[in-house]
PDB file of C-alpha atoms in Angstrom:
ATOM      1  CA  MET A   3      22.244 -13.433  22.680  1.00 56.00           C
ATOM      2  CA  ASN A   4      18.774 -14.597  24.105  1.00 74.00           C
ATOM      3  CA  SER A   5      16.638 -11.842  25.101  1.00 85.00           C
ATOM      4  CA  SER A   6      15.856 -13.639  28.599  1.00 90.00           C
ATOM      5  CA  THR A   7      19.765 -13.412  29.271  1.00 90.00           C
ATOM      6  CA  LEU A   8      19.745  -9.572  28.490  1.00 91.00           C
ATOM      7  CA  ASN A   9      16.757  -9.105  30.815  1.00 92.00           C
ATOM      8  CA  ILE A  10      18.347 -11.034  33.625  1.00 93.00           C
ATOM      9  CA  ILE A  11      21.442  -8.928  33.128  1.00 91.00           C
ATOM     10  CA  ASN A  12      19.444  -5.878  33.274  1.00 92.00           C
ATOM     11  CA  LYS A  13      17.479  -7.050  36.306  1.00 93.00           C
ATOM     12  CA  LYS A  14      20.629  -7.812  38.127  1.00 92.00           C
ATOM     13  CA  LEU A  15      22.224  -4.278  37.312  1.00 94.00           C
ATOM     14  CA  GLU A  16      19.392  -1.887  37.359  1.00 93.00           C
ATOM     15  CA  ASN A  17      19.904  -0.653  40.941  1.00 93.00           C
ATOM     16  CA  GLU A  18      23.631  -0.817  41.114  1.00 93.00           C
ATOM     17  CA  PRO A  19      25.762   2.434  41.268  1.00 93.00           C
ATOM     18  CA  GLN A  20      27.525   3.774  38.125  1.00 94.00           C
ATOM     19  CA  GLU A  21      31.085   2.719  39.304  1.00 93.00           C
ATOM     20  CA  ILE A  22      29.484  -0.903  39.202  1.00 92.00           C
ATOM     21  CA  LEU A  23      28.413  -0.330  35.702  1.00 93.00           C
ATOM     22  CA  ASP A  24      31.485   0.895  34.459  1.00 93.00           C
ATOM     23  CA  ARG A  25      33.465  -2.109  36.029  1.00 93.00           C
ATOM     24  CA  VAL A  26      31.144  -4.542  34.190  1.00 92.00           C
ATOM     25  CA  LEU A  27      31.375  -2.520  30.800  1.00 93.00           C
ATOM     26  CA  ALA A  28      35.145  -2.698  31.129  1.00 92.00           C
ATOM     27  CA  TYR A  29      34.978  -6.453  31.991  1.00 92.00           C
ATOM     28  CA  LEU A  30      32.808  -7.011  28.938  1.00 90.00           C
ATOM     29  CA  GLU A  31      34.957  -4.968  26.744  1.00 90.00           C
ATOM     30  CA  ASP A  32      38.257  -6.877  27.892  1.00 87.00           C
ATOM     31  CA  ILE A  33      36.364 -10.204  27.051  1.00 86.00           C
ATOM     32  CA  LEU A  34      35.395  -9.235  23.668  1.00 86.00           C
ATOM     33  CA  GLU A  35      38.966  -7.846  22.833  1.00 82.00           C
ATOM     34  CA  ASP A  36      40.368 -10.914  23.949  1.00 73.00           C
ATOM     35  CA  LYS A  37      37.985 -12.993  21.983  1.00 70.00           C
ATOM     36  CA  ASN A  38      38.748 -11.118  18.967  1.00 66.00           C
ATOM     37  CA  SER A  39      42.698 -10.532  19.475  1.00 67.00           C
ATOM     38  CA  LYS A  40      44.014 -13.922  20.788  1.00 63.00           C
ATOM     39  CA  LYS A  41      45.889 -16.145  18.274  1.00 65.00           C
ATOM     40  CA  THR A  42      46.460 -19.514  19.603  1.00 65.00           C
ATOM     41  CA  ASP A  43      47.168 -21.296  16.207  1.00 69.00           C
ATOM     42  CA  PHE A  44      50.741 -20.340  15.897  1.00 74.00           C
ATOM     43  CA  GLU A  45      53.962 -22.639  15.102  1.00 84.00           C
ATOM     44  CA  LEU A  46      57.330 -22.144  16.362  1.00 86.00           C
ATOM     45  CA  THR A  47      60.230 -22.147  13.895  1.00 90.00           C
ATOM     46  CA  GLU A  48      62.895 -25.156  14.029  1.00 93.00           C
ATOM     47  CA  GLU A  49      65.272 -22.370  15.336  1.00 92.00           C
ATOM     48  CA  GLN A  50      62.983 -21.439  17.974  1.00 92.00           C
ATOM     49  CA  LYS A  51      62.071 -25.033  18.942  1.00 91.00           C
ATOM     50  CA  ASN A  52      65.758 -25.826  19.093  1.00 90.00           C
ATOM     51  CA  SER A  53      66.488 -22.816  21.182  1.00 90.00           C
ATOM     52  CA  LEU A  54      63.834 -23.881  23.682  1.00 89.00           C
ATOM     53  CA  HIS A  55      65.133 -27.282  23.736  1.00 89.00           C
ATOM     54  CA  LYS A  56      68.473 -26.265  24.824  1.00 86.00           C
ATOM     55  CA  ILE A  57      67.160 -23.980  27.355  1.00 84.00           C
ATOM     56  CA  LYS A  58      65.187 -26.827  28.768  1.00 85.00           C
ATOM     57  CA  ASN A  59      68.232 -29.311  29.065  1.00 86.00           C
ATOM     58  CA  ARG A  60      70.580 -26.483  30.385  1.00 84.00           C
ATOM     59  CA  PRO A  61      72.059 -26.957  33.860  1.00 86.00           C
ATOM     60  CA  LEU A  62      69.878 -24.583  36.382  1.00 80.00           C
ATOM     61  CA  GLU A  63      73.192 -22.543  37.317  1.00 80.00           C
ATOM     62  CA  GLU A  64      73.454 -21.591  33.726  1.00 80.00           C
ATOM     63  CA  HIS A  65      70.075 -20.154  33.483  1.00 75.00           C
ATOM     64  CA  THR A  66      69.775 -16.324  33.054  1.00 76.00           C
ATOM     65  CA  ASP A  67      67.304 -14.225  35.092  1.00 82.00           C
ATOM     66  CA  VAL A  68      63.852 -13.472  33.356  1.00 85.00           C
ATOM     67  CA  GLU A  69      64.881  -9.822  32.565  1.00 86.00           C
ATOM     68  CA  ASN A  70      67.808 -10.895  30.307  1.00 84.00           C
ATOM     69  CA  PHE A  71      65.630 -13.741  28.727  1.00 82.00           C
ATOM     70  CA  VAL A  72      62.924 -11.232  27.772  1.00 88.00           C
ATOM     71  CA  SER A  73      65.343  -8.896  26.584  1.00 88.00           C
ATOM     72  CA  GLU A  74      67.023 -11.267  24.314  1.00 86.00           C
ATOM     73  CA  MET A  75      64.079 -12.926  22.892  1.00 87.00           C
ATOM     74  CA  LYS A  76      62.837  -9.330  22.246  1.00 89.00           C
ATOM     75  CA  SER A  77      66.008  -8.546  20.256  1.00 89.00           C
ATOM     76  CA  LYS A  78      66.200 -11.726  18.514  1.00 87.00           C
ATOM     77  CA  TYR A  79      62.599 -12.353  17.554  1.00 87.00           C
ATOM     78  CA  GLY A  80      60.810  -8.790  17.873  1.00 79.00           C
ATOM     79  CA  ILE A  81      58.277  -9.803  20.477  1.00 72.00           C
TER      80      ILE A  81
END
């Protein structure tokens, strides 16, 4: 990171109370954790694609509530 960027950040935060500094630190940690942990290059199996396709084409009155759906997905795919 550019040292002038760090200087600007320091200048903006130098007179802020500890509570604000703690929030900023937590925010930075979340950003860095997300950057390092997000995996967006996954592929669905054919079975998963077929399952989602069936759900998409199912009549509205046949849909289950979200709690049941999540429970089914957790038990079936271990998510």
